[in-house]
Coordinates of C-alpha atoms in Angstrom, one line a residue:
M1 CA 11.9 -13.5 -2.5
H2 CA 12.4 -13.9 1.6
V3 CA 12.6 -17.0 3.4
R4 CA 12.7 -17.5 7.1
V5 CA 15.1 -19.9 8.1
R6 CA 15.1 -21.6 11.7
L7 CA 17.6 -23.1 14.0
F8 CA 17.9 -25.5 16.7
A9 CA 20.6 -26.7 19.2
I10 CA 23.9 -26.9 17.8
L11 CA 22.9 -24.7 14.6
A12 CA 21.2 -22.0 16.9
D13 CA 24.8 -21.9 18.8
R14 CA 27.0 -21.8 16.4
A15 CA 24.7 -18.9 14.3
G16 CA 24.5 -17.1 17.4
T17 CA 20.4 -16.7 16.5
R18 CA 17.6 -18.5 16.0
E19 CA 16.2 -17.5 13.2
L20 CA 17.8 -16.1 10.0
E21 CA 16.1 -13.9 7.1
L22 CA 17.0 -15.0 3.3
E23 CA 17.1 -13.5 0.1
L24 CA 16.7 -15.7 -2.6
A25 CA 15.9 -15.6 -6.2
D26 CA 12.6 -16.8 -7.8
G27 CA 12.7 -20.4 -7.9
A28 CA 14.9 -21.3 -5.6
R29 CA 15.0 -24.6 -4.1
V30 CA 16.2 -25.8 -0.6
A31 CA 19.3 -26.3 -2.2
D32 CA 19.8 -22.8 -2.9
A33 CA 19.0 -21.4 0.6
L34 CA 21.9 -24.4 2.1
A35 CA 24.2 -22.6 -0.2
A36 CA 23.7 -19.2 1.2
M37 CA 23.9 -20.2 4.7
G38 CA 27.7 -21.5 4.0
Q39 CA 29.2 -23.8 5.8
L40 CA 27.1 -23.4 9.2
A41 CA 26.2 -27.6 9.5
G42 CA 29.8 -28.5 9.0
E43 CA 30.2 -31.9 9.9
L44 CA 26.9 -32.6 10.8
T45 CA 23.7 -34.2 8.6
L46 CA 21.0 -32.2 8.4
V47 CA 17.3 -33.0 7.9
M48 CA 15.4 -30.1 6.6
A49 CA 11.7 -29.0 6.8
V50 CA 9.6 -26.7 4.8
N51 CA 6.6 -25.5 6.5
R52 CA 6.7 -28.3 9.3
D53 CA 6.8 -31.0 6.7
Y54 CA 10.2 -32.7 5.9
A55 CA 11.9 -32.3 2.4
D56 CA 14.5 -32.3 1.0
P57 CA 17.4 -30.2 -1.0
S58 CA 15.5 -30.6 -4.8
T59 CA 12.1 -28.9 -2.3
P60 CA 10.9 -25.8 -4.3
L61 CA 10.9 -22.4 -2.0
A62 CA 8.0 -20.3 -1.8
P63 CA 8.0 -16.3 -0.7
G64 CA 7.5 -16.5 3.0
D65 CA 8.1 -20.4 3.5
E66 CA 9.5 -21.2 6.6
L67 CA 12.5 -23.2 6.6
A68 CA 14.1 -25.7 9.1
L69 CA 17.2 -27.2 9.1
I70 CA 17.3 -30.2 11.5
P71 CA 20.1 -31.6 13.5
P72 CA 20.7 -35.0 14.4
V73 CA 18.0 -35.2 17.2
S74 CA 18.6 -36.3 20.8
G75 CA 16.4 -38.2 21.6
G76 CA -1.0 -30.9 22.1
S77 CA -3.5 -31.6 23.4
P78 CA -6.5 -34.4 23.9
D79 CA -7.5 -35.7 20.4
G80 CA -10.0 -38.6 21.1
P81 CA -8.1 -41.8 22.5
V82 CA -4.9 -39.7 21.8
H83 CA -3.3 -37.2 23.7
A84 CA 0.1 -35.7 22.9
R85 CA 1.7 -32.6 24.3
I86 CA 5.3 -31.0 24.9
R87 CA 5.1 -29.0 28.0
E88 CA 7.8 -26.8 29.9
E89 CA 6.0 -28.4 33.4
A90 CA 7.4 -31.6 35.3
L91 CA 5.6 -34.9 33.8
V92 CA 2.7 -36.4 36.4
V93 CA 2.3 -40.0 35.5
D94 CA -0.8 -40.3 37.2
E95 CA -2.2 -37.8 35.1
L96 CA -1.4 -39.5 32.1
I97 CA -2.5 -43.1 33.6
A98 CA -6.2 -41.0 34.5
R99 CA -6.0 -40.2 30.6
V100 CA -5.6 -43.7 29.3
S101 CA -8.2 -45.4 31.6
D102 CA -10.8 -47.5 29.5
P103 CA -13.5 -49.8 30.4
R104 CA -12.1 -52.1 27.8
A105 CA -8.4 -52.2 29.1
G106 CA -7.2 -55.0 31.1
A107 CA -3.2 -54.1 31.1
V108 CA -2.1 -50.0 31.3
V109 CA 1.7 -49.8 30.3
T110 CA 4.1 -46.5 31.3
F111 CA 7.3 -45.6 30.2
L112 CA 9.5 -42.7 32.0
G113 CA 12.8 -41.5 30.1
V114 CA 14.6 -40.2 33.1
T115 CA 18.2 -37.7 33.9
R116 CA 21.1 -40.0 34.2
E117 CA 24.2 -39.4 35.2
V118 CA 24.4 -35.8 34.6
E119 CA 23.4 -32.7 37.0
R120 CA 20.5 -31.7 34.5
L121 CA 19.6 -32.5 30.6
H122 CA 18.4 -29.2 28.9
Y123 CA 15.9 -30.0 25.9
E124 CA 14.7 -27.9 23.2
A125 CA 12.3 -29.0 20.6
Y126 CA 10.9 -27.6 17.4
V127 CA 7.4 -27.5 19.3
E128 CA 5.1 -26.6 16.6
M129 CA 6.6 -29.8 13.9
A130 CA 7.4 -31.9 17.4
E131 CA 4.2 -31.9 19.1
P132 CA 1.8 -33.1 15.9
M133 CA 4.2 -35.6 15.3
L134 CA 3.8 -36.9 18.8
G135 CA 0.2 -37.2 17.6
E136 CA 0.8 -39.0 14.5
I137 CA 3.2 -41.8 16.0
A138 CA 0.9 -42.1 19.3
R139 CA -1.9 -43.0 16.3
R140 CA 0.2 -45.3 14.5
A141 CA 0.5 -46.9 17.6
L142 CA -3.0 -47.2 18.8
A143 CA -3.9 -48.9 15.3
A144 CA -1.0 -51.1 14.8
H145 CA -1.4 -52.8 18.5
R146 CA -4.9 -52.4 18.8
L147 CA -4.4 -50.1 21.7
C148 CA -7.6 -48.7 23.4
R149 CA -5.8 -45.1 24.6
V150 CA -2.2 -43.6 23.8
A151 CA -1.0 -40.3 26.1
V152 CA 2.6 -38.9 25.3
E153 CA 4.3 -35.9 26.7
H154 CA 7.8 -34.9 26.1
R155 CA 9.4 -31.6 28.4
V156 CA 11.6 -29.0 26.9
G157 CA 13.8 -26.4 29.5
A158 CA 15.6 -27.6 32.3
V159 CA 15.1 -31.9 33.6
G160 CA 17.2 -32.2 36.5
L161 CA 18.7 -35.5 37.7
S162 CA 16.5 -38.3 38.0
E163 CA 13.6 -36.4 36.6
P164 CA 11.4 -37.4 33.7
S165 CA 11.9 -35.8 30.1
V166 CA 9.0 -38.4 28.2
A167 CA 6.6 -40.4 29.4
V168 CA 4.2 -42.8 27.7
A169 CA 1.3 -44.4 28.7
V170 CA -0.9 -47.0 26.7
S171 CA -3.8 -49.2 28.1
A172 CA -5.1 -52.3 25.9
A173 CA -6.8 -55.3 26.3
H174 CA -4.1 -57.4 26.9
R175 CA -0.4 -56.7 27.9
E176 CA 1.0 -57.8 25.1
E177 CA -0.1 -55.2 22.8
A178 CA 0.0 -52.5 26.3
F179 CA 3.8 -53.5 26.3
A180 CA 4.7 -53.6 22.6
G181 CA 2.3 -50.6 21.7
A182 CA 4.9 -48.3 24.6
R183 CA 7.7 -49.8 23.1
A184 CA 7.1 -48.2 19.6
I185 CA 6.3 -45.1 20.4
I186 CA 9.1 -44.5 22.6
D187 CA 11.4 -45.7 20.1
E188 CA 9.8 -43.7 17.2
V189 CA 9.7 -40.7 19.0
K190 CA 13.5 -40.7 20.1
A191 CA 14.2 -41.6 16.5
T192 CA 11.9 -39.1 14.6
T193 CA 10.7 -36.4 16.7
P194 CA 12.9 -32.6 16.1
I195 CA 13.7 -32.6 20.2
W196 CA 17.0 -32.2 21.1
K197 CA 19.5 -32.4 24.4
Q198 CA 22.0 -30.8 26.3
E199 CA 24.0 -32.3 29.0
I200 CA 24.9 -29.7 32.1
E201 CA 27.2 -30.1 34.5
G202 CA 28.8 -27.4 36.4
Q203 CA 29.6 -24.7 33.5
T204 CA 30.1 -26.9 31.3
A205 CA 27.1 -27.9 28.4
R206 CA 27.7 -30.3 25.8
W207 CA 24.8 -31.3 22.8
V208 CA 24.0 -35.0 22.7
P209 CA 25.0 -36.4 19.4
G210 CA 22.0 -37.7 17.6
T211 CA 20.7 -39.7 14.9
T212 CA 19.7 -38.0 11.6
P213 CA 15.8 -38.7 11.7
R214 CA 14.3 -41.0 9.2

């Protein structure tokens, strides 16, 4: 059977391509696909996704499945009170503040993660998986912290020194909920979303070591 494999960040660099096509025996599992690709992962601890859901080596594969190999992560559209988006354009915090405006809110908190110390960062994302995950993270925070509205956006591509790469805006009745909700969102985005960053200084580029998504 035929399976499509998507590669990101350092894995794509190593393979020299962002996609591989594998022919596997009927009844194959993720572990069989990994074995067919040999030592591509090297020292990396990978997380796998099959058809955009996290999977493990025992997950069965079917003809036409998309298997994504996700290295450690560095790190929409409106949906009611939640807005979540991956975008290439510069982030505009005033737009996010406007999205979380709510007559019930007595507090609005924003967070911007910006490039520091290097000339620029280059972000790559598994967009089809990352954008829905941003939305789900936002919806969980909305409920858990009694927020009124949430907006979260993350850039891909080049982000220059002091420019924002990720922005979170939340509104809530009280400041305690707003601060806690914004912190919870950015912490989970950095820990779980399949987004990677590469530091670029002159002609030197280095993928930033990340954490295995939980």
